[in-house]
Coordinates of C-alpha atoms in Angstrom, one line a residue:
Chain A
X1 CA 105.8 139.6 131.8
X2 CA 103.2 138.0 129.6
X3 CA 103.7 134.0 129.3
X4 CA 101.3 131.3 127.9
X5 CA 100.5 128.9 130.7
X6 CA 99.3 125.4 130.5
X7 CA 97.2 122.6 133.1
X8 CA 98.7 120.1 134.1
X9 CA 101.9 120.6 134.0
X10 CA 101.9 116.6 135.1
X11 CA 99.2 113.6 134.0
X12 CA 99.2 110.1 134.2
X13 CA 96.4 107.9 133.2
X14 CA 95.6 104.7 131.5
X15 CA 95.0 103.4 128.8
X16 CA 91.9 103.8 126.6
X17 CA 90.6 107.1 129.1
X18 CA 90.2 110.8 128.9
X19 CA 92.9 113.5 128.5
X20 CA 91.9 117.3 128.1
X21 CA 95.1 119.3 128.4
X22 CA 94.5 123.5 127.9
X23 CA 96.5 126.9 127.8
X24 CA 96.1 130.2 128.5
X25 CA 97.7 131.8 125.1
X26 CA 99.4 135.6 125.2
X27 CA 97.3 138.2 125.6
X28 CA 97.1 139.8 121.9
X29 CA 99.4 136.8 120.5
X30 CA 96.8 135.7 117.6
X31 CA 98.2 132.3 116.9
X32 CA 98.0 129.6 118.7
X33 CA 99.5 125.8 118.3
X34 CA 99.5 122.4 119.8
X35 CA 103.2 120.1 119.9
X36 CA 105.1 117.2 121.5
X37 CA 108.5 116.5 121.9
X38 CA 109.7 113.1 122.5
X39 CA 113.1 112.0 122.4
X40 CA 112.4 109.7 118.8
X41 CA 110.9 112.2 117.0
X42 CA 111.7 115.4 118.5
X43 CA 109.0 118.4 118.6
X44 CA 106.3 118.4 116.0
X45 CA 103.4 120.4 115.1
X46 CA 100.3 119.1 115.5
X47 CA 97.7 121.2 114.8
X48 CA 97.3 125.5 115.2
X49 CA 95.0 128.0 114.8
X50 CA 95.2 132.0 113.7
X51 CA 92.7 134.6 114.7
X52 CA 90.6 130.8 117.0
X53 CA 90.4 130.1 113.3
X54 CA 91.9 126.3 112.9
X55 CA 93.9 125.8 110.5
X56 CA 96.4 122.9 110.1
X57 CA 95.9 119.5 112.1
X58 CA 97.4 117.1 109.7
X59 CA 99.5 116.6 112.2
X60 CA 97.5 115.3 114.5
X61 CA 96.0 111.4 114.7
X62 CA 92.4 112.8 114.3
X63 CA 90.7 109.6 115.1
X64 CA 91.7 110.2 118.9
X65 CA 92.8 113.9 119.1
X66 CA 90.7 116.7 118.4
X67 CA 92.3 120.1 119.1
X68 CA 89.8 123.8 119.8
X69 CA 89.4 127.0 120.8
X70 CA 86.6 127.7 122.2
X71 CA 87.7 131.7 123.3
X72 CA 90.5 134.2 122.6
X73 CA 92.3 132.6 126.4
X74 CA 92.2 129.2 126.0
X75 CA 93.1 126.2 123.7
X76 CA 92.3 122.6 124.3
X77 CA 93.6 119.2 123.5
X78 CA 92.5 116.5 124.1
X79 CA 92.7 112.8 123.6
X80 CA 90.3 110.2 123.5
X81 CA 90.8 107.1 124.0
X82 CA 94.2 108.0 124.9
X83 CA 97.7 105.0 124.7
X84 CA 100.7 104.5 125.3
X85 CA 102.4 105.8 122.6
X86 CA 100.7 108.6 123.0
X87 CA 103.3 109.8 126.1
X88 CA 104.9 112.8 125.2
X89 CA 105.6 116.6 126.9
X90 CA 102.6 118.6 124.9
X91 CA 103.9 122.1 124.4
X92 CA 101.1 125.0 123.4
X93 CA 102.8 128.4 122.1
X94 CA 101.7 131.5 121.3
X95 CA 102.4 133.7 118.8
X96 CA 102.0 137.0 116.7
X97 CA 102.2 137.6 112.4
X98 CA 102.2 140.5 111.5
X99 CA 102.2 141.2 107.6
X100 CA 103.4 137.6 106.4
X101 CA 106.2 138.0 109.1
X102 CA 106.2 136.4 112.4
X103 CA 107.2 138.5 115.1
X104 CA 107.3 136.8 118.3
X105 CA 106.4 132.9 119.4
X106 CA 107.1 131.8 122.6
X107 CA 106.0 128.8 123.8
X108 CA 104.4 127.7 127.4
X109 CA 106.1 125.0 129.8
X110 CA 104.2 122.1 128.8
X111 CA 102.2 119.2 130.4
X112 CA 103.9 115.8 130.0
X113 CA 101.8 113.1 129.7
X114 CA 102.1 109.5 130.6
X115 CA 99.6 107.2 129.8
X116 CA 100.0 103.8 131.2
Chain B
X1 CA 108.4 118.1 102.9
X2 CA 111.0 119.9 104.8
X3 CA 114.1 118.9 105.9
X4 CA 116.6 120.1 108.4
X5 CA 119.7 119.3 109.6
X6 CA 122.1 120.4 112.1
X7 CA 124.8 118.1 114.4
X8 CA 123.2 115.7 117.6
X9 CA 125.9 117.3 119.8
X10 CA 128.9 120.0 120.7
X11 CA 131.4 120.2 123.3
X12 CA 132.9 122.9 124.0
X13 CA 134.9 124.3 126.8
X14 CA 133.7 127.7 129.2
X15 CA 134.5 130.7 127.8
X16 CA 135.4 129.6 124.1
X17 CA 133.2 130.2 121.7
X18 CA 131.4 127.8 119.8
X19 CA 129.5 127.6 116.0
X20 CA 126.1 125.6 115.9
X21 CA 125.3 124.3 112.0
X22 CA 122.0 124.5 110.7
X23 CA 120.6 123.4 107.3
X24 CA 117.4 122.7 105.7
X25 CA 115.6 122.0 102.8
X26 CA 112.0 124.4 102.1
X27 CA 109.4 125.5 100.1
X28 CA 108.3 129.1 100.3
X29 CA 110.5 130.5 103.1
X30 CA 109.3 132.2 105.9
X31 CA 111.6 132.3 109.2
X32 CA 114.4 130.8 111.0
X33 CA 114.2 130.6 114.9
X34 CA 116.8 129.5 117.2
X35 CA 115.7 128.5 120.6
X36 CA 117.5 127.1 123.5
X37 CA 116.4 124.0 125.4
X38 CA 118.1 123.1 129.1
X39 CA 116.5 119.4 129.9
X40 CA 112.8 119.2 131.2
X41 CA 111.4 123.1 130.1
X42 CA 110.2 123.9 127.2
X43 CA 111.9 125.7 124.3
X44 CA 112.7 129.0 124.6
X45 CA 113.5 132.1 121.8
X46 CA 116.7 133.2 121.6
X47 CA 116.5 134.6 117.6
X48 CA 114.6 135.5 114.2
X49 CA 116.4 134.8 110.8
X50 CA 113.9 136.3 107.9
X51 CA 116.6 138.1 105.6
X52 CA 120.0 137.3 104.9
X53 CA 123.0 138.3 107.5
X54 CA 123.4 138.7 111.2
X55 CA 121.8 139.1 113.5
X56 CA 123.9 140.2 117.1
X57 CA 122.0 139.9 120.4
X58 CA 124.7 139.8 123.6
X59 CA 126.3 136.4 123.7
X60 CA 124.1 134.8 121.1
X61 CA 123.8 136.0 117.5
X62 CA 123.0 134.0 114.3
X63 CA 123.0 133.9 110.8
X64 CA 121.0 133.3 107.9
X65 CA 122.0 132.2 104.3
X66 CA 118.8 132.1 101.9
X67 CA 120.5 131.1 98.8
X68 CA 122.6 128.1 100.0
X69 CA 119.5 127.3 102.7
X70 CA 122.5 127.7 105.8
X71 CA 121.9 128.7 108.8
X72 CA 124.3 129.1 112.4
X73 CA 124.0 130.0 115.9
X74 CA 127.3 131.8 117.5
X75 CA 128.0 131.7 121.1
X76 CA 130.6 133.4 122.6
X77 CA 131.7 133.7 126.6
X78 CA 130.3 129.8 126.8
X79 CA 129.1 129.4 130.8
X80 CA 128.4 126.6 131.8
X81 CA 124.8 127.5 132.3
X82 CA 124.5 127.5 128.4
X83 CA 125.0 123.4 128.5
X84 CA 121.1 122.5 126.5
X85 CA 120.4 121.6 123.3
X86 CA 119.2 124.3 120.9
X87 CA 116.9 123.9 118.0
X88 CA 117.3 125.4 114.5
X89 CA 113.2 125.9 113.2
X90 CA 111.8 126.9 110.0
X91 CA 109.0 129.0 109.1
X92 CA 107.4 128.2 105.7
X93 CA 105.1 131.7 104.3
X94 CA 101.3 129.7 105.4
X95 CA 99.3 127.3 101.8
X96 CA 95.8 129.0 103.6
X97 CA 93.4 132.1 103.1
X98 CA 94.9 135.4 105.2
X99 CA 98.9 134.3 104.2
X100 CA 100.8 134.5 107.5
X101 CA 103.4 132.3 109.2
X102 CA 102.5 128.3 108.9
X103 CA 103.8 126.7 112.5
X104 CA 107.6 125.4 112.8
X105 CA 109.0 122.7 111.9
X106 CA 111.6 121.7 114.2
X107 CA 115.1 119.6 113.7
X108 CA 115.7 117.4 116.0
X109 CA 118.2 119.8 118.6
X110 CA 122.1 119.9 119.1
X111 CA 122.8 119.1 122.4
X112 CA 125.8 121.3 123.5
X113 CA 127.9 119.8 126.6
X114 CA 130.3 123.3 127.5
X115 CA 133.3 121.3 129.9
X116 CA 135.1 123.4 132.9

């Protein structure tokens, strides 16, 4: 049963600290997303990669956020420095696009981040 | 930009049928997803519609009308465990080289309450 994994599941940190979240996508999927969910804004797309190439990070505050995919089994989202307004659940999702359309897309369990 | 509307909250009775509507405005429409999300958990995939019409999958069905920018999720034989948020999400054709599809834009979700 293939699934997306994320670490850590929970993170509490102080303002100004660096936070790194990791995601292992489903083997064979060619697209990886980072989403953020808050009560106020709902689910928002931060960035995504296709075949490991970054395609869109327009949803991400670029002065503090960075997303990378160093290899096909690992995607990272880093916040430096973190701020209280970054507190949210961060989801990684992986999916398969073929022939111009989606075949499937699945979410990881999320990282619940609290910045004090 | 994209605009996705769905009701904030709905209430239904165990054993009954409920229809959750979603309207959207977008350019380059590439497909519409429905996800279920229980409190504190990740969204789980329910359905994906690309073409007009009804897709049935067990107790859940999803309908799409591209000309009207309209979709609905139909849940039959409601069970208490169906109490959750239901998220409508739209995919656009990717503007980037290589084609494919962009990341999803989500509605705020419909909180469904099932009563005995």
